[in-house]
XYZ file of C-alpha atoms in Angstrom:
786
model
C -11.137 -13.014 22.760
C -14.912 -13.621 21.743
C -16.468 -16.770 23.226
C -19.026 -18.373 21.067
C -20.635 -21.808 20.930
C -18.776 -25.142 22.004
C -18.191 -27.642 19.602
C -21.232 -29.829 19.209
C -20.005 -33.361 18.578
C -22.702 -35.685 17.054
C -21.544 -38.788 15.455
C -18.395 -37.702 13.490
C -19.924 -34.230 12.403
C -18.461 -31.074 13.871
C -20.697 -28.206 13.586
C -19.208 -24.453 14.391
C -20.824 -21.345 14.657
C -18.398 -18.450 13.589
C -19.166 -14.679 14.026
C -18.714 -12.478 10.943
C -15.925 -9.863 11.070
C -16.879 -6.237 10.199
C -13.274 -5.398 8.719
C -13.480 -3.604 5.444
C -11.891 -5.766 2.932
C -9.647 -5.066 -0.153
C -11.028 -4.687 -3.689
C -10.398 -8.174 -4.498
C -13.374 -10.810 -4.232
C -13.518 -14.224 -2.978
C -13.324 -15.712 -6.297
C -10.390 -13.443 -7.457
C -7.770 -16.368 -8.094
C -4.433 -14.837 -7.148
C -2.844 -18.203 -7.362
C -3.639 -18.877 -11.064
C -0.543 -19.459 -13.166
C 1.041 -16.823 -15.310
C 0.747 -18.654 -18.436
C -1.363 -16.007 -19.861
C 1.051 -13.375 -19.271
C 4.626 -15.052 -19.828
C 5.565 -15.682 -23.390
C 5.501 -19.158 -24.685
C 8.680 -21.109 -24.289
C 10.537 -21.953 -27.299
C 13.798 -23.204 -28.631
C 15.485 -20.023 -27.412
C 13.984 -19.778 -23.933
C 13.044 -22.843 -22.231
C 10.089 -23.428 -19.676
C 12.491 -23.753 -17.170
C 14.005 -20.571 -17.479
C 17.276 -21.686 -19.048
C 18.519 -20.621 -22.505
C 17.394 -22.842 -25.086
C 19.546 -25.212 -27.118
C 19.245 -22.668 -30.135
C 19.775 -19.654 -27.969
C 21.921 -16.947 -30.086
C 23.242 -13.445 -29.356
C 25.037 -11.060 -31.658
C 28.752 -10.227 -31.480
C 30.122 -6.700 -32.109
C 33.703 -5.766 -31.774
C 35.071 -2.395 -31.799
C 38.437 -0.413 -32.668
C 38.180 3.177 -31.459
C 40.381 6.229 -31.328
C 39.325 9.188 -29.357
C 40.663 12.576 -28.696
C 39.648 14.753 -25.543
C 40.145 18.554 -25.966
C 40.701 19.937 -22.603
C 40.293 23.579 -23.858
C 36.902 23.215 -25.645
C 35.529 20.107 -23.876
C 35.013 18.343 -27.113
C 35.356 14.845 -28.056
C 36.459 13.639 -31.547
C 36.584 10.009 -32.391
C 36.611 7.355 -35.130
C 35.774 3.703 -34.762
C 35.609 0.599 -36.746
C 32.704 -1.793 -35.896
C 32.910 -5.524 -36.579
C 29.234 -7.085 -36.617
C 28.685 -10.731 -36.460
C 25.102 -11.868 -37.314
C 24.449 -14.829 -35.156
C 20.750 -14.722 -35.354
C 18.527 -16.960 -37.754
C 17.629 -13.723 -39.728
C 19.069 -11.862 -42.566
C 19.593 -8.268 -41.599
C 19.034 -5.543 -44.208
C 20.270 -2.685 -41.828
C 21.783 -2.257 -38.471
C 20.643 0.098 -35.651
C 23.108 2.179 -33.610
C 22.561 4.193 -30.446
C 23.410 7.805 -30.394
C 22.619 8.426 -26.713
C 24.150 11.767 -26.557
C 21.570 12.869 -28.963
C 19.253 13.261 -25.965
C 21.181 16.566 -25.488
C 20.201 17.845 -28.866
C 18.242 21.048 -29.215
C 14.966 19.291 -30.530
C 15.360 16.029 -28.787
C 12.327 13.873 -27.527
C 13.900 14.162 -24.216
C 13.590 17.890 -24.214
C 10.482 18.164 -26.086
C 8.728 15.670 -23.425
C 9.964 17.270 -20.307
C 7.096 18.633 -18.161
C 7.103 21.922 -16.702
C 8.674 22.568 -13.334
C 6.944 23.444 -10.131
C 6.500 27.078 -9.285
C 8.926 26.738 -6.313
C 12.383 25.727 -7.658
C 15.963 25.783 -6.562
C 18.706 27.725 -8.056
C 20.337 24.811 -9.515
C 16.909 23.385 -10.583
C 16.164 26.519 -12.570
C 19.590 26.849 -14.214
C 19.164 23.340 -15.345
C 15.798 24.361 -16.970
C 17.380 27.291 -18.801
C 20.571 25.746 -19.869
C 19.050 22.373 -20.942
C 17.154 24.291 -23.462
C 20.018 26.263 -24.831
C 22.552 23.632 -24.929
C 23.204 22.208 -28.229
C 24.573 18.705 -27.726
C 24.182 15.616 -29.341
C 26.543 13.581 -31.987
C 27.645 15.115 -35.056
C 28.277 12.250 -37.539
C 31.138 13.206 -39.863
C 31.503 10.050 -41.966
C 29.993 6.469 -42.351
C 31.829 4.005 -44.741
C 32.157 0.391 -45.298
C 35.515 -1.505 -45.278
C 36.341 -0.188 -48.631
C 35.866 3.273 -47.526
C 32.774 3.752 -49.524
C 30.145 5.972 -48.210
C 27.142 4.064 -46.593
C 23.589 5.414 -46.334
C 22.300 6.229 -42.962
C 19.160 7.758 -41.171
C 19.331 9.378 -37.889
C 16.076 9.175 -35.952
C 16.497 10.941 -32.459
C 18.833 8.763 -30.514
C 19.013 5.951 -33.147
C 21.065 5.653 -36.189
C 19.980 3.226 -39.074
C 22.851 2.138 -41.451
C 21.377 0.618 -44.620
C 23.532 -2.256 -46.000
C 24.173 -2.763 -49.614
C 23.149 -6.351 -49.352
C 21.444 -8.379 -46.478
C 23.787 -9.575 -43.791
C 23.096 -13.395 -43.860
C 23.154 -15.678 -40.807
C 26.669 -16.241 -39.625
C 28.327 -13.576 -41.829
C 30.092 -10.521 -40.775
C 30.268 -7.039 -41.740
C 32.732 -4.112 -41.068
C 32.143 -0.353 -41.174
C 33.409 2.868 -40.121
C 32.230 6.004 -38.378
C 33.535 9.492 -37.573
C 31.789 11.750 -35.195
C 32.430 14.610 -32.617
C 30.247 16.232 -29.809
C 30.296 18.460 -27.101
C 30.581 17.227 -23.467
C 28.069 18.638 -21.118
C 28.797 20.200 -17.645
C 27.294 17.517 -15.548
C 26.616 19.407 -12.470
C 24.529 21.701 -14.459
C 22.777 19.688 -17.059
C 22.707 16.404 -15.279
C 23.129 12.875 -17.063
C 25.247 9.909 -16.658
C 28.647 11.424 -17.931
C 30.003 14.992 -18.557
C 32.588 17.295 -16.859
C 33.038 18.962 -13.630
C 34.906 22.245 -13.347
C 37.003 23.303 -10.378
C 37.201 26.864 -10.210
C 39.854 27.078 -7.520
C 42.495 25.566 -9.567
C 40.874 26.004 -13.120
C 40.929 22.348 -13.949
C 38.398 19.667 -15.430
C 37.533 16.190 -14.339
C 35.975 14.310 -17.102
C 33.832 11.168 -16.802
C 32.792 10.013 -20.248
C 30.262 7.617 -21.043
C 27.795 6.745 -24.018
C 30.332 8.643 -26.247
C 30.585 6.423 -29.174
C 27.982 5.066 -31.680
C 27.094 1.654 -30.148
C 25.203 -1.317 -31.721
C 21.734 -1.659 -30.538
C 20.896 -5.018 -29.071
C 18.998 -7.358 -31.425
C 17.500 -10.487 -30.178
C 14.936 -13.163 -30.206
C 12.142 -11.658 -27.890
C 11.888 -8.063 -29.233
C 14.115 -7.882 -32.604
C 15.876 -4.484 -32.485
C 15.439 -2.856 -29.173
C 15.273 0.712 -30.638
C 13.178 2.324 -27.959
C 14.206 6.035 -27.853
C 16.575 7.002 -25.131
C 14.532 9.437 -22.921
C 16.669 9.390 -20.002
C 15.494 6.655 -17.644
C 15.696 3.431 -19.540
C 19.456 2.739 -19.864
C 21.208 0.472 -22.240
C 20.590 -2.572 -24.085
C 23.843 -3.585 -25.704
C 25.756 -6.504 -27.448
C 28.902 -8.286 -26.158
C 32.247 -7.797 -27.799
C 35.924 -6.909 -27.647
C 37.160 -3.420 -27.525
C 40.390 -1.957 -28.712
C 40.549 1.697 -27.608
C 43.096 4.531 -27.694
C 42.356 7.596 -25.703
C 44.197 10.759 -26.389
C 44.358 13.302 -23.594
C 46.715 16.115 -22.156
C 49.950 14.454 -21.169
C 49.561 15.452 -17.686
C 46.204 13.771 -17.317
C 45.771 10.073 -15.643
C 43.059 8.150 -17.340
C 40.942 5.465 -15.717
C 39.114 3.173 -17.782
C 37.172 -0.090 -18.880
C 39.826 -2.740 -19.981
C 43.653 -3.397 -19.306
C 46.220 -0.841 -20.000
C 48.260 -1.990 -23.022
C 51.106 0.560 -22.869
C 51.936 1.406 -19.288
C 55.602 2.356 -20.394
C 54.219 5.058 -22.597
C 51.969 6.786 -20.012
C 53.101 5.974 -16.598
C 56.300 6.733 -14.841
C 58.677 4.009 -13.658
C 57.827 4.750 -10.113
C 53.984 4.437 -10.766
C 54.593 1.241 -12.638
C 56.585 -0.245 -9.444
C 53.718 0.893 -7.257
C 51.267 -0.973 -9.348
C 53.409 -4.165 -9.115
C 53.477 -3.861 -5.417
C 49.809 -3.243 -5.190
C 49.014 -6.634 -6.777
C 49.917 -8.530 -3.671
C 49.366 -5.778 -1.076
C 47.071 -6.115 1.953
C 45.845 -2.654 1.561
C 45.511 0.049 -0.908
C 48.770 1.227 -2.425
C 49.150 4.922 -3.821
C 50.134 4.919 -7.384
C 49.701 8.644 -7.476
C 49.846 10.271 -4.116
C 47.879 13.363 -2.852
C 50.775 15.569 -2.881
C 51.733 14.373 -6.536
C 48.134 15.106 -7.532
C 48.270 18.533 -6.119
C 51.300 19.301 -7.929
C 49.759 17.880 -11.286
C 47.020 20.297 -10.777
C 49.507 23.183 -11.548
C 50.528 22.133 -14.764
C 49.181 22.852 -18.239
C 50.926 20.362 -20.645
C 50.840 21.300 -24.290
C 51.875 17.814 -25.196
C 49.388 14.816 -25.528
C 49.554 11.047 -24.438
C 47.600 8.260 -25.888
C 46.386 5.716 -23.546
C 45.829 2.137 -24.980
C 43.171 -0.143 -23.446
C 41.767 -3.429 -24.390
C 38.734 -5.100 -22.937
C 37.308 -8.756 -23.764
C 33.853 -9.665 -23.879
C 32.254 -6.460 -22.518
C 29.139 -4.686 -23.574
C 30.109 -1.092 -23.098
C 33.075 1.199 -22.638
C 33.837 4.100 -20.290
C 36.579 6.236 -19.064
C 37.616 9.030 -16.691
C 40.398 11.537 -17.120
C 41.782 14.465 -15.224
C 45.110 15.933 -14.071
C 43.646 16.111 -10.475
C 43.486 12.146 -9.845
C 45.000 10.541 -6.908
C 45.218 6.773 -7.681
C 45.329 3.953 -5.279
C 44.966 0.089 -5.937
C 45.145 -3.177 -4.404
C 45.122 -6.798 -5.754
C 42.081 -9.338 -5.213
C 42.709 -12.797 -5.991
C 40.142 -15.476 -4.466
C 38.472 -18.375 -6.232
C 38.147 -17.678 -9.904
C 38.610 -13.854 -9.546
C 42.183 -12.263 -10.145
C 41.848 -8.521 -10.256
C 42.799 -5.095 -9.393
C 40.593 -2.970 -7.283
C 41.438 0.733 -8.047
C 40.274 4.185 -7.114
C 40.786 7.537 -8.850
C 39.735 10.630 -6.787
C 40.895 14.379 -6.476
C 42.069 15.656 -3.121
C 38.564 16.924 -2.623
C 37.650 13.314 -2.106
C 39.822 12.782 1.010
C 39.859 11.750 3.760
C 36.725 9.835 2.771
C 37.873 8.175 -0.496
C 41.073 6.906 0.613
C 39.760 5.111 3.650
C 36.843 3.458 1.924
C 36.684 3.240 -1.992
C 38.943 0.537 -2.704
C 37.994 -1.441 0.182
C 34.257 -1.339 -0.771
C 35.141 -2.417 -4.267
C 36.848 -5.599 -2.871
C 33.923 -6.280 -0.340
C 31.563 -5.863 -3.221
C 33.278 -8.498 -5.331
C 33.666 -10.848 -2.406
C 29.983 -10.823 -1.414
C 28.571 -10.762 -5.058
C 30.640 -13.696 -5.958
C 29.035 -15.459 -3.299
C 25.538 -15.190 -4.645
C 26.380 -15.123 -8.441
C 29.668 -16.007 -10.011
C 33.309 -15.141 -9.784
C 34.090 -11.626 -11.160
C 35.884 -12.278 -14.328
C 37.458 -9.055 -15.395
C 41.031 -7.941 -14.845
C 40.162 -4.529 -12.932
C 37.303 -3.041 -11.130
C 37.611 0.847 -10.704
C 35.653 3.616 -8.594
C 35.884 7.227 -9.769
C 35.015 10.287 -7.874
C 33.515 13.005 -10.065
C 30.522 14.824 -10.874
C 28.344 11.741 -11.540
C 26.400 10.679 -8.344
C 26.454 6.987 -9.270
C 26.740 5.195 -12.600
C 28.256 1.914 -13.801
C 30.067 0.564 -16.912
C 32.084 -2.449 -17.252
C 35.038 -2.502 -14.898
C 34.510 0.989 -14.143
C 32.147 3.135 -11.932
C 31.402 6.787 -11.308
C 30.590 7.586 -7.751
C 29.798 10.990 -6.235
C 29.925 11.581 -2.446
C 32.741 13.808 -0.981
C 33.465 15.552 2.271
C 32.366 19.104 3.162
C 35.111 21.737 3.045
C 34.808 24.374 6.073
C 35.970 27.447 3.908
C 36.720 29.282 7.331
C 38.887 26.566 8.828
C 39.953 24.742 5.621
C 38.954 21.270 7.358
C 37.030 18.757 5.467
C 34.536 16.679 7.533
C 31.726 14.153 6.393
C 28.505 13.169 7.752
C 27.254 9.832 8.680
C 25.042 10.029 5.757
C 27.998 10.845 3.346
C 30.056 8.051 4.713
C 27.450 5.353 4.284
C 26.179 7.069 1.048
C 29.818 6.538 -0.482
C 29.976 2.902 0.655
C 26.449 2.190 -0.474
C 26.848 3.767 -3.769
C 30.309 2.015 -4.688
C 28.732 -1.465 -3.561
C 25.876 -0.476 -5.823
C 27.663 0.676 -8.906
C 30.370 -1.977 -8.701
C 27.526 -4.598 -8.186
C 26.160 -3.318 -11.595
C 29.184 -5.179 -13.214
C 27.011 -8.318 -12.457
C 23.842 -6.973 -13.081
C 23.448 -5.987 -16.023
C 27.227 -5.936 -17.242
C 27.350 -9.517 -17.263
C 23.831 -10.758 -16.809
C 23.026 -8.623 -19.733
C 19.247 -7.691 -19.156
C 17.489 -5.245 -21.346
C 17.622 -2.006 -19.326
C 15.793 0.036 -21.950
C 12.765 -1.960 -21.182
C 12.887 -3.299 -17.676
C 14.818 -0.992 -15.287
C 13.940 -3.568 -12.195
C 15.916 -6.210 -13.920
C 19.188 -4.407 -13.340
C 18.531 -1.927 -10.583
C 15.992 -4.193 -8.591
C 18.280 -7.300 -8.582
C 21.346 -5.199 -7.983
C 19.734 -3.447 -5.126
C 18.889 -6.590 -3.505
C 22.375 -7.922 -3.538
C 23.726 -4.726 -2.656
C 21.596 -5.100 0.538
C 23.103 -8.498 1.052
C 26.626 -6.952 0.750
C 25.867 -3.894 2.936
C 24.640 -6.090 5.817
C 28.060 -8.039 5.696
C 30.048 -4.648 6.072
C 29.132 -4.032 9.626
C 26.410 -4.889 12.165
C 23.179 -2.965 11.719
C 24.482 -1.285 8.515
C 21.934 1.461 7.697
C 20.726 0.135 4.431
C 18.272 2.555 2.423
C 16.424 -0.335 0.871
C 15.969 -4.150 1.631
C 14.112 -4.333 4.946
C 10.373 -4.884 4.474
C 9.204 -2.193 6.891
C 11.083 0.484 4.718
C 8.705 -0.054 1.598
C 5.476 0.195 3.402
C 4.918 4.045 2.755
C 5.414 3.415 -0.965
C 3.338 0.282 -1.034
C 0.317 2.015 0.256
C 0.618 5.146 -1.958
C -1.625 5.981 -4.702
C 0.961 7.414 -7.241
C 2.414 4.144 -8.444
C 2.332 1.509 -11.197
C 3.472 -2.125 -11.086
C 7.044 -3.240 -11.353
C 6.513 -4.597 -14.870
C 6.222 -1.372 -16.379
C 8.402 0.076 -19.104
C 11.417 2.097 -17.656
C 10.130 5.505 -19.115
C 6.710 5.063 -17.809
C 7.573 4.500 -14.094
C 6.325 6.652 -11.461
C 8.157 6.920 -8.249
C 11.327 5.726 -10.022
C 13.557 4.760 -7.060
C 10.647 3.077 -5.049
C 9.448 1.252 -8.178
C 12.620 0.114 -9.884
C 15.197 -0.195 -6.963
C 13.212 -0.402 -3.616
C 10.395 -2.634 -4.081
C 11.845 -5.335 -6.365
C 14.793 -5.497 -3.866
C 12.559 -5.744 -0.956
C 10.369 -8.340 -2.570
C 13.334 -10.628 -3.098
C 14.411 -10.043 0.347
C 11.085 -11.158 1.555
C 11.066 -14.052 -0.853
C 14.720 -15.084 0.589
C 13.897 -14.703 4.179
C 10.153 -15.397 4.742
C 8.910 -17.569 1.671
C 11.616 -19.783 0.276
C 14.101 -19.650 3.043
C 17.862 -18.762 2.424
C 18.975 -22.174 1.239
C 16.547 -22.624 -1.526
C 16.601 -19.107 -2.406
C 20.454 -18.643 -2.821
C 20.540 -21.881 -4.708
C 17.860 -20.782 -7.341
C 19.370 -17.235 -7.403
C 23.008 -18.571 -8.256
C 21.439 -20.769 -10.847
C 19.932 -17.690 -12.584
C 23.085 -15.901 -12.532
C 25.051 -18.762 -13.793
C 22.560 -19.758 -16.480
C 22.541 -15.912 -17.788
C 25.891 -14.711 -17.466
C 27.135 -13.195 -20.603
C 23.582 -13.677 -22.100
C 20.554 -11.644 -22.082
C 17.689 -12.643 -19.620
C 14.168 -11.367 -19.836
C 11.747 -11.297 -16.810
C 10.185 -14.622 -17.618
C 13.385 -16.390 -17.558
C 14.144 -15.081 -14.129
C 10.645 -15.914 -12.812
C 10.854 -19.407 -14.286
C 14.508 -20.171 -13.102
C 13.679 -19.171 -9.511
C 10.777 -21.974 -9.453
C 12.603 -24.473 -11.463
C 15.710 -24.503 -9.277
C 13.773 -24.465 -5.906
C 10.451 -26.451 -6.612
C 8.443 -23.726 -5.123
C 5.421 -22.568 -7.105
C 5.858 -18.660 -7.139
C 3.320 -17.487 -9.675
C 1.257 -15.877 -7.027
C 4.044 -14.010 -5.800
C 5.326 -12.475 -9.160
C 1.665 -11.919 -9.974
C 0.950 -9.685 -6.686
C 4.432 -8.053 -6.146
C 5.416 -7.377 -9.856
C 2.019 -7.069 -11.833
C -0.155 -5.297 -9.436
C -0.070 -2.317 -7.007
C -1.876 -4.390 -4.381
C -0.258 -4.100 -0.918
C 0.065 -6.220 2.211
C -2.350 -5.609 5.198
C -3.282 -8.613 6.818
C -5.616 -7.748 9.701
C -6.233 -9.919 12.749
C -10.038 -10.556 12.968
C -12.277 -12.367 15.531
C -10.892 -14.947 17.790
C -13.137 -17.619 18.923
C -12.417 -20.206 21.748
C -14.320 -23.488 21.389
C -14.323 -26.708 23.817
C -15.979 -29.901 22.696
C -19.781 -30.229 23.978
C -19.382 -33.001 26.418
C -23.344 -33.269 26.155
C -23.398 -34.033 30.027
C -26.100 -31.654 31.175
C -24.551 -31.015 34.488
C -21.257 -29.906 32.814
C -22.683 -28.017 30.063
C -25.480 -26.154 31.954
C -22.692 -25.031 34.599
C -20.600 -23.866 31.561
C -23.737 -21.694 30.288
C -24.288 -20.475 33.596
C -20.755 -19.145 33.819
C -20.946 -17.523 30.485
C -24.164 -15.794 31.511
C -22.649 -14.646 34.510
C -19.945 -12.983 32.490
C -22.236 -10.745 30.910
C -22.744 -7.146 32.616
C -25.980 -6.701 34.407
C -28.750 -4.711 32.425
C -28.728 -0.946 33.750
C -32.507 -1.232 34.591
C -31.826 -4.280 36.744
C -29.008 -2.192 38.717
C -31.369 0.702 39.181
C -34.294 -1.540 40.344
C -32.469 -3.076 42.946
C -34.342 -2.453 46.327
C -37.535 -1.603 44.456
C -40.875 -2.943 45.901
C -41.720 -6.435 44.286
C -44.954 -8.399 44.390
C -43.427 -11.708 45.482
C -42.042 -10.025 48.353
C -45.495 -9.447 49.835
C -46.846 -12.570 48.236
C -44.301 -15.625 48.388
C -46.816 -17.982 47.450
C -46.301 -16.756 43.911
C -42.627 -18.185 43.861
C -42.314 -21.886 42.549
C -39.843 -24.575 41.396
C -38.553 -22.198 38.606
C -37.587 -19.624 41.352
C -35.690 -22.112 43.058
C -33.866 -23.126 40.191
C -32.462 -21.043 37.332
C -32.838 -21.904 33.652
C -29.382 -23.669 33.546
C -30.366 -26.336 36.163
C -30.145 -29.876 34.701
C -33.257 -31.980 34.923
C -33.281 -35.855 35.670
C -34.823 -35.974 32.374
C -31.838 -34.395 30.812
C -29.672 -36.829 32.616
C -31.478 -39.769 31.502
C -31.439 -38.680 27.992
C -27.567 -38.133 28.254
C -26.887 -41.482 29.975
C -28.842 -43.445 27.303
C -27.053 -41.651 24.359
C -23.775 -42.019 25.895
C -24.219 -45.835 26.142
C -24.296 -46.033 22.368
C -20.897 -44.366 21.808
C -17.691 -46.004 21.107
C -14.875 -45.492 23.676
C -13.031 -43.094 20.975
C -16.110 -40.967 20.893
C -16.450 -40.814 24.560
C -12.889 -39.582 24.588
C -13.597 -36.720 22.109
C -16.507 -35.613 24.369
C -14.162 -35.070 27.243
C -11.189 -33.478 25.513
C -9.808 -30.893 27.517
C -8.173 -28.904 24.746
C -8.621 -25.281 23.927
C -9.773 -24.817 20.113
C -9.043 -21.335 18.997
C -10.273 -20.181 15.652
C -8.649 -17.075 14.442
C -10.078 -14.875 11.441
C -7.636 -13.012 9.155
C -8.811 -10.158 6.723
C -6.722 -9.524 3.582
C -7.365 -5.752 3.636
C -4.482 -4.870 1.250
C -5.139 -7.368 -1.449
C -1.745 -8.851 -1.613
C -1.793 -12.558 -0.468
C 1.161 -13.428 1.702
C 2.084 -15.941 4.140
C 0.589 -15.345 7.747
C 3.279 -15.162 10.373
C 1.924 -15.425 14.029
C 3.704 -15.121 17.296
C 1.255 -16.746 20.094
C 1.860 -15.772 23.765
C 0.464 -18.331 26.313
C -0.714 -17.798 29.938
C 2.738 -19.236 31.328
C 4.505 -16.446 29.230
C 5.767 -18.907 26.785
C 5.776 -17.971 23.092
C 5.203 -19.860 19.707
C 5.912 -18.705 16.240
C 3.910 -20.106 13.593
C 4.442 -19.580 9.904
C 1.295 -20.253 7.613
C 2.165 -20.409 3.823
C 0.537 -17.942 1.608
C -1.667 -20.856 0.155
C -3.983 -20.550 3.073
C -5.746 -17.857 0.802
C -6.223 -20.023 -2.312
C -9.729 -20.571 -1.851
C -10.748 -17.129 -0.559
C -8.176 -14.273 -0.976
C -10.308 -11.963 1.247
C -10.949 -13.842 4.471
C -9.584 -17.027 5.963
C -9.778 -18.635 9.379
C -7.209 -20.796 11.123
C -7.786 -23.502 13.761
C -5.336 -23.972 16.626
C -5.462 -26.747 19.186
C -3.772 -25.930 22.209
C -3.570 -27.411 25.869
C -2.505 -24.110 27.054
C -4.643 -20.744 27.324
C -3.661 -18.190 24.571
C -3.302 -14.575 25.918
C -1.872 -12.632 23.085
C -1.511 -12.906 19.330
C 0.528 -10.934 16.897
C 0.685 -10.962 13.261
C 4.059 -10.437 11.490
C 5.732 -9.557 14.779
C 9.130 -9.142 13.236
C 7.770 -7.078 10.304
C 8.864 -9.349 7.495
C 6.144 -8.911 4.907
C 5.895 -5.174 4.429
C 2.523 -4.919 6.300
C 1.575 -1.352 5.849
C -0.704 -1.287 8.923
C 0.693 -3.018 11.757
C -1.979 -1.645 14.205
C -4.612 -4.240 13.125
C -1.897 -6.875 13.850
C -2.500 -7.405 17.472
C -4.940 -9.127 19.994
C -5.294 -7.715 22.405
C -5.198 -4.358 20.532
C -2.338 -2.029 21.173
C -2.401 1.856 21.618
C -1.017 3.703 18.619
C 1.785 5.666 19.976
C 2.727 9.090 18.890
C 3.611 12.597 20.330
C 1.881 15.989 20.640
C 4.083 18.539 18.904
C 4.222 21.672 20.932
C 5.447 25.109 19.730
C 5.062 28.674 20.319
C 3.177 30.599 17.754
C 5.329 33.397 16.281
C 3.822 36.835 15.484
C 4.199 36.483 11.863
C 2.245 33.274 12.062
C -0.644 34.691 14.267
C -1.201 37.462 11.768
C -0.918 34.979 8.744
C -3.556 32.869 10.521
C -5.810 36.013 11.219
C -5.561 37.086 7.481
C -6.510 33.713 6.467
C -9.488 33.766 8.682
C -10.405 37.086 7.424
C -10.271 35.877 3.761
C -12.318 32.947 4.831
C -15.130 35.014 6.049
C -14.924 37.212 3.113
C -15.147 34.059 0.772
C -18.135 32.983 2.859
C -19.944 36.249 2.405
C -19.399 36.252 -1.036
C -20.906 32.897 -1.615
C -23.941 33.691 0.661
C -24.426 37.193 -1.388
C -23.545 39.097 1.523
C -20.526 40.834 -0.005
C -20.364 44.510 1.162
């Protein structure tokens, strides 16, 4: 603690003398206004999107319905399909053409995805090297066979990478509808070799395939007020921006396959046995998952190779996409979930390779996800929610998700075991992917532009759901301390960066926004205000397409909390949190009584160490020892002795003071002035834990607005009767402060370990050779090379 001058009280004026901290500050300056509003950044409100963050009274969005027939060839891994699209123009604009997404074209030979891939590192895994080679040789992508209008007349079209433009014979006017047909085919990819969000997995042991099929049909690109056609090319990161509609889909597969799909099965009697249908009925009211296809039945089914086909018929209402999975290897379990406004079937499809992990956790995790997400958003509206185990590690589509973790098979013993990481990896990925049914499958944000609006918001609610699974659930993302290494790294961009330009994708699009929202909830707004505002956002924008501005504005509108400073710092910059504890000053009022104040000054003087020369001069000869007559009044009284003149002056001045002024002079409180330095640049609340001499503690939460006049350094006055013995900034690690070592007074030692090891002979020779090479290099540079 640093003692400086007392308060000097004269009339009503208080004069303070404060020492300057030597802490190195962030790149921001005193006049850098981090609290200015976002008006120069956010789009101007209008009749479509209001200043409150709600949809405007003229909000609109397009409608696209699909009738699709698809055939899966299990011998060639080919898809062949035909579709009819019914496009309704709800916009105020006349459309001369319609853009469709052909996401499979990303796997074409000359795709932008392949052309823009950068070179791999010189150290690469076998599977990574295989991916590099086979990505170059695999000729994927859609082959468009035919495009016709409702009269079967050919329509002109142009394919540009992953986009296809269909030119209309005449403009599609506001409120009008158009119908057109497309036939296509393409080769499915081996997902574990080529990656991607869909594909097939080959099981060599039983010569079977498991298919997870997505982005498989030409789909209408979103057309909306903020950007027009969202026709950015699909390069792999920015996912999908689509329109809501109704789907009527018929999927033809080998007769011994089981199909999991978006939508509700329309022909169970044609594709399911009587026993399977009875089990499904039982599952609707079951208290735990019911097996529709048992492990033994799935194993038996793996042995078959039916030459016949079955067509599974599904319908889905008001969805923005459609996906399915198919295999003869599937075990299938199901359990009904009926609570509030949700009445659905939670179902899991997985091969025997997924047990014992999947039968225990998958369907339970689906139900848990809906239960928790319903609390923070709205009731899950769809008739099914499905989790499929296959080659895709984690991916979401309406009503169906693809999730990858499996146990490990010990080939020697034949036993399957799973690690702690695999267990929680499975639970976490199912919560995450099922959660995507809310963000963005219903709250339909533009994933092609803003990954964080679906991944970040969803990861945040995933964190809340995980924390309700079990005590101390090991969430990967959400806790503030877990994002600090990323926050202080150099290789990063702001959250508000287009999906394809993001660096450190997982940290930027998932971790940082999720952590920011958790900090907003726990530390800045409080749970009650945050939860109300977040649910309001979800309710406003379900089955609609929000933009970042709509989210930012709604959170403020529904909470009456000005958060522009927070969005600016966390979402538009790469500043980090590092609030350092600076100097601490203890003041007391200057009583002006010379006897009291001179004694105080003498006590301060006595606390100083004695000069080294004075210490070593003790016992030396002094002239005044031989000539005491040289000593006088000033040798008898030190410089802090009060004189009668001082007392008379004090008494005279004291008579002129009011009683309340005299009381101020004798105030016994401790006045602590604490300096704080914003080293990281990101303004945040200052959270203090103060410890007193009696070992009691006090928590003080200072709002971020304390930085509004000076974003580099601020000082806070604490008036306390008790003596402060310790201060900690952010004691519970709430704010993602990247350097907690400057958060304590008194300072704490930084704890670590020496890592001891025995040097191997090879290491010694390698180090010796390095030293020889270093000597050689030095000699060459000095011209002494021999």
